[in-house]
Amino acid sequence: MFRPLSTGAGLALLLAVLAPAGFAEVTTLSGLALVQVEELRFGSPGDSSVVSDTFPGTSGELPLQVAASLVSSDPNLPAAAAAAAQFADPRTLAQPNPEEFAINLALASRSEHVRYTAHATAQETRGVRFAPGELSPGSQAGDQVELMGRLFLDGALAVFAPHAEADLRDASVRLHVSIVKRTVGEDDETLFDGEIELVGLPNGMARVGARGDFPVAQLVQTDLAAASDEFAAFSVLILPQLDLDYPYTATVGQPFELIARLEVEAESPAGDAGVAAVIGTPVDALGTVIGLTRDKATAEKFLAALERERANPTGEPAFPRAQAPLLGLCGLFGFESLLGLLALVGLGSGLRGARRRPAA
């Protein structure tokens, strides 16, 4: 909900001059959740699975929860991929950081000939209108006001392998976040557009990268190999409860839309390695995939190490020359500690998903 200067804000707006403000009218709400996983076998496309859901299009209720997974049929060279995405109703979620979006994926293979790609998207489109007198006493229809929004983001990206000298050049996981303001009769205005990535290198190493508006001063890169008996190469990029601030202009009485879109693109290498992304959600996909390609005990240790690092990062600044951003004063579009997704292999009720087993 829109609650300027309220500690219960999920989608909060704030006048730059800190004028008193009331509740904005949410005129419309729609959402999208989409996941796709694809197998590459001997360098050529193999099996794939694509699952999507929209509100109020293909689904009449929220939350939207979709999942897709692939599992290799070769027991001697296990490989698996799983991805899930969620869009939940921000009007009914706990505040101040509403749990609208979640993306959770993992790709891993022990085969020299099988690798995976994955794409996951969660999107919200929210119609908004401020009535006269709502943003400040005496405000009239047609007045322009400067507002500040904030997007809450929390999660981790990981690249891992059991061998310290693993060639990880085909491993990558990228997070792209955008927010667009759309007004009838006007060009779309991009309010925020940024991307971060964790990319594998030779000798079990990985590098970080960032483009666009993403604030990088708080990002932490950690080597968790020492915390794992199974993975001698284990690079993690931590997003520790980031606040992504952006300004924009609204016209009193004029309806507009805010479109928030979260996307993750991932590729895993062949030959005993994997990648993972956990954005604001429990790590169901990671446990499933690592359990299938390793064993349950290894999966539990992997998850424990990753969750400890998310809760209390021990690594170094990923971008040590970056300056820490000034903290803002209001919230918009929450992305943190989301509702749990169901298991991704052996899908439960309430989760729209698909799984296909490729031929041996």
XYZ file of C-alpha atoms in Angstrom:
360
model
C 0.000 0.000 0.000
C 0.994 3.648 -0.400
C 1.783 5.136 3.008
C 4.065 8.167 2.877
C 6.237 8.476 5.988
C 4.674 5.419 7.596
C 6.723 2.658 9.181
C 4.230 0.238 7.655
C 4.957 1.372 4.109
C 5.127 -1.177 1.363
C 4.882 1.205 -1.560
C 5.557 4.570 0.038
C 5.983 7.975 -1.559
C 7.550 11.077 -0.090
C 7.488 14.715 -1.113
C 11.001 16.068 -1.479
C 10.029 18.949 0.830
C 8.669 16.472 3.428
C 5.169 17.922 3.176
C 2.376 16.023 4.961
C 0.953 13.296 2.764
C -1.962 10.893 2.744
C -2.833 7.686 0.970
C -2.551 7.428 -2.800
C -5.220 5.587 -4.722
C -4.093 2.276 -6.218
C -6.276 2.146 -9.311
C -4.998 -1.121 -10.811
C -2.660 -3.987 -9.943
C -1.265 -6.662 -12.251
C 1.634 -9.093 -12.129
C 3.727 -11.577 -14.092
C 5.841 -14.560 -13.040
C 7.840 -16.493 -15.664
C 10.599 -19.102 -15.573
C 12.476 -20.991 -18.285
C 15.182 -23.653 -18.046
C 16.963 -25.183 -21.040
C 19.432 -28.017 -21.418
C 22.462 -27.824 -23.693
C 23.719 -31.305 -24.553
C 26.983 -31.596 -26.509
C 26.650 -27.877 -27.243
C 23.206 -28.163 -28.854
C 19.776 -27.303 -27.399
C 18.153 -30.226 -25.635
C 15.037 -30.330 -23.519
C 13.442 -27.185 -22.094
C 10.605 -26.086 -19.859
C 8.817 -22.719 -19.793
C 6.126 -21.806 -17.261
C 4.371 -18.469 -16.783
C 1.367 -17.012 -15.033
C -0.218 -13.564 -15.012
C -2.640 -11.686 -12.803
C -5.410 -10.981 -13.613
C -4.843 -12.772 -16.944
C -4.252 -16.518 -16.568
C -4.765 -16.472 -12.802
C -7.603 -14.846 -10.909
C -5.835 -14.725 -7.564
C -2.484 -13.991 -5.966
C 0.199 -15.033 -5.254
C 1.535 -16.122 -8.623
C 4.035 -18.968 -8.113
C 5.648 -20.738 -11.062
C 8.436 -23.312 -11.290
C 10.261 -25.302 -13.961
C 12.871 -28.041 -13.626
C 14.898 -30.518 -15.676
C 16.652 -33.642 -14.391
C 19.157 -35.753 -16.318
C 18.355 -39.441 -16.663
C 22.000 -40.568 -16.392
C 22.546 -41.740 -12.781
C 26.318 -41.863 -13.250
C 26.601 -38.244 -14.405
C 23.789 -36.389 -12.645
C 22.687 -32.956 -13.806
C 19.689 -30.839 -12.844
C 18.213 -27.368 -13.179
C 15.374 -25.687 -11.293
C 13.957 -22.167 -11.278
C 11.013 -20.541 -9.528
C 9.488 -17.061 -9.447
C 6.784 -15.419 -7.373
C 4.641 -12.302 -7.423
C 2.532 -11.817 -4.284
C -0.141 -9.251 -3.484
C 1.653 -6.282 -1.847
C -1.619 -5.064 -0.345
C -1.844 -8.048 2.005
C 1.797 -8.581 2.948
C 3.732 -7.714 6.089
C 5.189 -4.227 6.114
C 7.432 -2.230 5.983
C 9.189 -4.368 3.356
C 6.396 -6.110 1.429
C 7.180 -9.511 -0.031
C 6.044 -9.077 -3.600
C 8.853 -10.696 -5.581
C 10.959 -13.826 -5.309
C 13.351 -15.606 -7.654
C 15.123 -18.824 -6.742
C 17.206 -20.904 -9.178
C 20.070 -23.399 -9.303
C 21.827 -25.129 -12.211
C 24.440 -27.868 -11.748
C 25.983 -30.688 -13.768
C 28.619 -33.369 -13.215
C 28.615 -34.306 -16.899
C 31.194 -32.992 -19.380
C 28.464 -32.816 -22.024
C 25.440 -31.306 -20.242
C 24.979 -27.715 -19.111
C 21.970 -25.443 -18.503
C 20.638 -21.937 -18.974
C 17.806 -20.323 -17.044
C 15.733 -17.151 -17.082
C 13.311 -15.961 -14.404
C 11.126 -12.840 -14.280
C 8.825 -11.319 -11.673
C 6.979 -8.099 -12.510
C 4.427 -5.801 -10.911
C 2.429 -3.054 -12.634
C 0.653 -0.715 -10.252
C -1.739 2.066 -11.289
C -1.527 5.150 -9.065
C -3.351 8.466 -8.727
C -2.920 11.283 -6.185
C -6.040 13.325 -5.466
C -5.957 17.108 -4.877
C -4.945 17.889 -1.299
C -3.538 14.407 -0.777
C 0.181 15.086 -1.127
C 0.086 18.401 0.719
C -2.571 20.831 1.973
C -3.808 23.002 -0.870
C -2.357 20.917 -3.694
C -4.454 21.263 -6.833
C -5.090 19.095 -9.875
C -2.271 19.646 -12.344
C 0.353 20.531 -9.725
C 3.647 18.685 -10.188
C 5.369 17.206 -7.154
C 8.789 15.627 -6.730
C 8.667 12.201 -5.068
C 11.259 9.690 -3.922
C 10.799 5.932 -4.136
C 12.739 3.058 -2.660
C 12.988 -0.553 -3.745
C 14.030 -3.143 -1.151
C 16.337 -5.912 -2.407
C 18.005 -8.813 -0.600
C 19.702 -11.964 -1.874
C 22.821 -13.701 -3.180
C 24.403 -14.930 -6.426
C 26.785 -17.920 -6.381
C 29.200 -19.861 -8.613
C 30.580 -23.141 -7.258
C 32.587 -26.273 -8.124
C 34.180 -29.130 -6.145
C 37.663 -28.519 -7.578
C 39.714 -25.433 -6.766
C 41.157 -25.255 -10.298
C 37.816 -25.669 -12.099
C 37.350 -23.790 -15.364
C 34.279 -21.647 -14.670
C 34.360 -19.485 -17.801
C 30.904 -20.714 -18.881
C 29.365 -19.906 -15.490
C 27.439 -16.683 -14.955
C 24.445 -15.340 -13.046
C 23.031 -11.840 -13.574
C 20.358 -9.807 -11.822
C 18.624 -6.975 -13.668
C 16.210 -4.571 -11.964
C 14.172 -1.851 -13.644
C 11.383 0.527 -12.677
C 9.452 2.450 -15.324
C 6.841 5.191 -14.937
C 4.143 5.059 -17.620
C 1.642 7.848 -18.275
C -0.947 7.862 -21.063
C 0.088 10.235 -23.845
C 3.705 10.462 -22.659
C 6.877 8.506 -23.357
C 7.783 5.895 -20.750
C 10.249 7.206 -18.172
C 12.888 4.846 -16.801
C 13.309 5.636 -13.114
C 15.809 2.895 -12.307
C 17.757 0.482 -14.495
C 20.665 -1.529 -13.130
C 22.380 -4.899 -13.348
C 24.898 -6.858 -11.316
C 26.609 -10.114 -12.246
C 28.890 -12.835 -10.954
C 30.922 -14.409 -13.772
C 33.183 -17.448 -13.557
C 36.861 -17.417 -14.517
C 39.569 -20.068 -14.929
C 41.146 -21.645 -11.853
C 37.949 -21.626 -9.809
C 37.756 -17.844 -9.625
C 34.907 -15.401 -10.311
C 34.568 -11.674 -10.940
C 31.783 -9.223 -10.198
C 30.371 -6.565 -12.507
C 27.757 -3.826 -12.375
C 26.042 -1.562 -14.876
C 23.553 1.258 -14.740
C 21.962 2.577 -11.553
C 22.825 -0.281 -9.207
C 24.369 1.003 -5.949
C 27.433 -1.161 -5.440
C 28.976 0.212 -2.242
C 27.152 -2.302 -0.021
C 27.714 -5.405 -2.183
C 29.943 -8.056 -0.602
C 31.973 -10.721 -2.417
C 32.850 -13.782 -0.355
C 34.866 -16.950 -0.902
C 32.997 -19.663 1.003
C 35.279 -22.533 -0.008
C 36.677 -22.754 3.513
C 33.149 -23.230 4.867
C 32.370 -26.135 2.521
C 33.933 -29.594 2.440
C 32.467 -30.339 -0.987
C 33.116 -27.129 -2.932
C 36.716 -25.933 -3.180
C 35.543 -23.134 -5.468
C 32.592 -21.250 -3.970
C 32.241 -17.560 -4.880
C 29.239 -15.614 -3.583
C 28.023 -12.069 -4.228
C 25.840 -10.901 -1.325
C 23.128 -8.239 -1.670
C 22.657 -7.355 2.012
C 19.204 -5.758 2.281
C 19.819 -3.019 -0.263
C 17.706 0.115 -0.593
C 17.478 1.248 -4.229
C 16.324 4.888 -4.224
C 15.067 6.849 -7.221
C 13.292 10.205 -7.705
C 10.403 10.969 -10.032
C 7.728 13.562 -10.744
C 3.958 13.042 -10.411
C 1.082 15.289 -11.464
C -1.763 15.663 -8.973
C -4.944 14.101 -10.327
C -3.196 12.382 -13.244
C -3.122 8.569 -13.153
C 0.115 6.768 -13.982
C 1.667 3.318 -13.666
C 4.798 2.135 -11.894
C 6.254 -1.030 -13.427
C 8.847 -2.903 -11.353
C 10.640 -5.795 -13.076
C 13.152 -8.228 -11.594
C 15.023 -10.644 -13.902
C 17.724 -13.270 -13.374
C 19.717 -14.844 -16.231
C 22.013 -17.783 -15.459
C 24.305 -20.209 -17.287
C 26.080 -23.194 -15.793
C 29.181 -24.883 -17.204
C 29.486 -28.551 -18.027
C 31.905 -30.654 -16.042
C 31.141 -30.615 -12.329
C 30.121 -27.046 -11.507
C 27.029 -24.926 -10.948
C 25.457 -21.524 -10.357
C 22.653 -20.268 -8.129
C 20.573 -17.185 -7.356
C 18.485 -16.531 -4.262
C 16.552 -13.270 -4.349
C 14.481 -12.701 -1.241
C 13.342 -16.280 -0.862
C 14.151 -19.585 0.853
C 16.605 -21.746 -1.055
C 14.390 -24.613 -2.244
C 15.910 -24.782 -5.739
C 19.456 -24.933 -4.401
C 18.718 -27.794 -2.051
C 16.882 -29.705 -4.761
C 19.562 -29.379 -7.442
C 22.572 -29.955 -5.188
C 20.815 -32.865 -3.535
C 20.245 -34.457 -6.940
C 23.763 -33.839 -8.260
C 25.519 -34.557 -4.936
C 23.634 -35.775 -1.874
C 21.339 -34.479 0.835
C 24.112 -33.850 3.359
C 26.102 -31.782 0.864
C 23.004 -29.772 0.012
C 22.321 -29.037 3.674
C 25.896 -27.846 4.260
C 25.789 -25.685 1.131
C 22.559 -24.025 2.187
C 23.743 -23.475 5.748
C 26.943 -21.777 4.575
C 25.085 -19.560 2.125
C 22.405 -18.524 4.607
C 24.988 -17.715 7.278
C 26.793 -15.471 4.824
C 23.576 -13.746 3.797
C 22.704 -13.052 7.413
C 26.195 -11.893 8.412
C 28.506 -11.214 5.427
C 32.177 -11.915 6.150
C 33.643 -11.077 2.754
C 35.190 -7.960 1.275
C 33.450 -5.082 -0.523
C 32.813 -6.199 -4.096
C 33.510 -2.644 -5.296
C 35.939 -1.188 -2.723
C 36.218 2.213 -4.441
C 32.481 2.851 -4.438
C 31.051 5.361 -1.989
C 28.164 4.348 0.229
C 24.894 6.007 -0.894
C 22.938 8.370 1.321
C 19.990 6.685 2.981
C 16.538 7.714 1.798
C 13.388 8.173 3.842
C 10.679 6.085 2.204
C 9.934 2.679 0.734
C 8.667 1.363 -2.591
C 8.271 -2.182 -3.934
C 9.641 -4.580 -1.318
C 11.848 -7.551 -2.218
C 12.885 -9.174 1.032
C 12.329 -12.353 3.089
C 9.607 -13.632 0.781
C 6.956 -16.297 1.188
C 8.428 -19.770 0.855
C 8.224 -21.453 -2.538
C 7.283 -25.107 -2.680
C 9.729 -27.865 -3.563
C 10.754 -27.662 -7.201
C 11.125 -31.335 -7.976
C 7.911 -33.079 -7.020
C 5.800 -29.942 -7.224
C 3.146 -29.338 -4.583
C -0.277 -27.780 -4.843
C -0.522 -24.038 -5.370
C 2.627 -23.916 -7.519
C 2.173 -23.812 -11.250
C 5.073 -25.744 -12.770
C 6.429 -28.292 -15.196
C 9.187 -30.870 -15.234
C 10.420 -32.915 -18.162
C 13.040 -35.634 -18.159
C 15.288 -35.672 -21.234
C 16.264 -38.852 -22.954
C 19.497 -40.467 -21.896
